[in-house]
Amino acid sequence: MNTPMSWIDIGHIDDIPLRGSRVVKTRAGCLAVFRTTEAQVFAVGNTCPHKGGPLSEGIVHGTSVTCPLHNMIFDLETGQAQGMDTGQIPTYPIRIEAGRLLLDAASVSSRSAA
Amino acid sequence: MDAALDLPVKTFIEVAEIWVPQGDRLVLGEGHYGTLDSFAEASRHASFARGEGLPGKAWAEQRPIVLKEFDGSYFQRTEAAQEAGLTAAVAVPIFSGKTLKAVLVVLCANDNIRTGAIEVWKENDGVLMLDDGYYGAAKHFEWVSQHTHFPRGQGLPGGVWASQTPMLMRDLGSGYRFIRADSAGKAGLTTGLGLPIPVPGGATYVLALLSALGTPIARRFELWDARSARVGKAGKSAVLADGICARDGALWVGETEEPRRATPWQGLIGRVLATGLPAVETGNAALTQGYDTAVALPIHLDGEVAHIIAWYC
Ligand code: FES
């Protein structure tokens, strides 16, 4: 399975404020794209597995996000919930090229992907 | 060999008791007193008319009450409480419409070494302000709380107010939804439970219990939803909507799984569901999920038991 990845341009990194986020609608559902540092971004599912809280409205600290509803914390690199709770959000490959944010097309092409 | 083996956890709440109306007085329904036998004895012989003592005052004034100084107050069991080392008490009336079902009283000890918080928030001019609270050793957090107010929907109290449902908040020190996170983290507070306290006359009260790891209010919290809109009109029951446990981890399930369900008289939650009364259970591991004690509290809305919250320690 070594098909070359194709990437979708979803905008410029400066469209996202530091420790802020943008929601991207895809066929895999709504993604939240977080900018954790000047040159680091993560794309994850926007919906908290607990009660569906919008993670894009959560607070970013380090490479984690805290859900705005009941404070569950997710590691943006792995998608794993931290602390006593269990749960995971999907993560999606994303990279930065010349300031453009490129999202892996295959991973967001259908609901069952990733 | 002077190493202490498996020190029992010091809990934030020492005593939990339930006062129920009988005729025109409140009498002791059930209680957990731990080793405080003489305070238990004094309580068994007590009863309160409306307006009398702490339980009677919560009944008469139709509001949750925090009492931080027994001496010279209306508290009637002062001597026994002082002997037992108890230093503060919180009384929470449970109303169904205009009818008082019961008054829950919890008592705490050693304010200087135990951390936690029991807070009463009251709506005033469109925001929730701290009516009163007991914080033990969490003095800075107490100060912050006194100087914070919550618009509808904001923070734990504001979220409970807006949704009219109990709410569990995790990792208090890390969040931004929990507005007092910074100070909460420093005080070691980890988990918060907020619940609406309906009273006759339409005043808005939210009770918040904030638990710390070292001296927990609870090591397991459960939130049960019993609204007929949620569980169906046919046959009363309650489903476990949310929860967290130091031993079992997350107690909630994803959207595709069936949540745990309790029917009337089934276990502790079933008993609360059937009677509409709060319950205190102790010394029965099956009913207390393996912990020493359990307290379960109904929230009556629109003439039905709408929610049941339980904490185990
Ligand atoms: S919905 Fe995210 S923590 Fe509850």
Short mmCIF file of C-alpha atoms in Angstrom, two decimals, chain B residues 17-22 25-30 54-56 58-60 62-64 91-96 98-105 197-200 272 275-280 296-298 300:
data_model
loop_
_atom_site.label_atom_id
_atom_site.label_comp_id
_atom_site.label_asym_id
_atom_site.label_seq_id
_atom_site.Cartn_x
_atom_site.Cartn_y
_atom_site.Cartn_z
CA GLU B 17 -27.12 12.41 57.19
CA ILE B 18 -30.62 12.60 55.85
CA TRP B 19 -33.43 14.31 57.72
CA VAL B 20 -36.95 13.50 56.65
CA PRO B 21 -40.22 15.20 57.57
CA GLN B 22 -42.38 13.32 60.02
CA ARG B 25 -40.66 17.86 62.45
CA LEU B 26 -37.54 16.55 60.76
CA VAL B 27 -36.22 13.27 62.08
CA LEU B 28 -33.11 11.31 61.16
CA GLY B 29 -33.72 8.99 58.23
CA GLU B 30 -30.29 7.52 57.76
CA LEU B 54 -29.50 23.66 60.64
CA PRO B 55 -31.86 21.15 58.96
CA GLY B 56 -34.92 23.13 60.06
CA ALA B 58 -32.73 24.90 55.33
CA TRP B 59 -36.36 23.78 55.30
CA ALA B 60 -37.80 27.10 56.45
CA GLN B 62 -35.85 26.96 51.29
CA ARG B 63 -32.21 27.18 50.38
CA PRO B 64 -28.92 25.33 50.83
CA ALA B 91 -27.50 21.54 54.58
CA VAL B 92 -29.23 20.95 51.27
CA PRO B 93 -33.03 20.82 51.13
CA ILE B 94 -34.56 18.48 48.54
CA PHE B 95 -37.87 19.82 47.30
CA SER B 96 -40.34 18.35 44.86
CA LYS B 98 -43.39 22.96 47.11
CA THR B 99 -43.01 19.76 49.11
CA LEU B 100 -39.94 19.15 51.21
CA LYS B 101 -38.78 15.56 50.67
CA ALA B 102 -35.69 15.62 52.87
CA VAL B 103 -32.69 17.64 54.00
CA LEU B 104 -29.18 16.33 53.38
CA VAL B 105 -26.61 17.50 55.90
CA ILE B 197 -31.04 22.67 43.68
CA PRO B 198 -34.68 23.44 42.85
CA VAL B 199 -36.54 25.33 45.54
CA PRO B 200 -40.08 26.73 45.74
CA VAL B 272 -33.77 6.75 45.27
CA THR B 275 -38.78 6.74 46.96
CA GLY B 276 -37.74 10.15 45.64
CA LEU B 277 -35.64 10.45 48.80
CA PRO B 278 -31.87 10.80 49.13
CA ALA B 279 -29.98 7.81 50.50
CA VAL B 280 -26.82 7.24 52.48
CA ALA B 296 -27.31 9.44 46.38
CA LEU B 297 -29.42 12.52 45.82
CA PRO B 298 -32.53 12.96 43.66
CA HIS B 300 -36.98 16.68 41.35
#
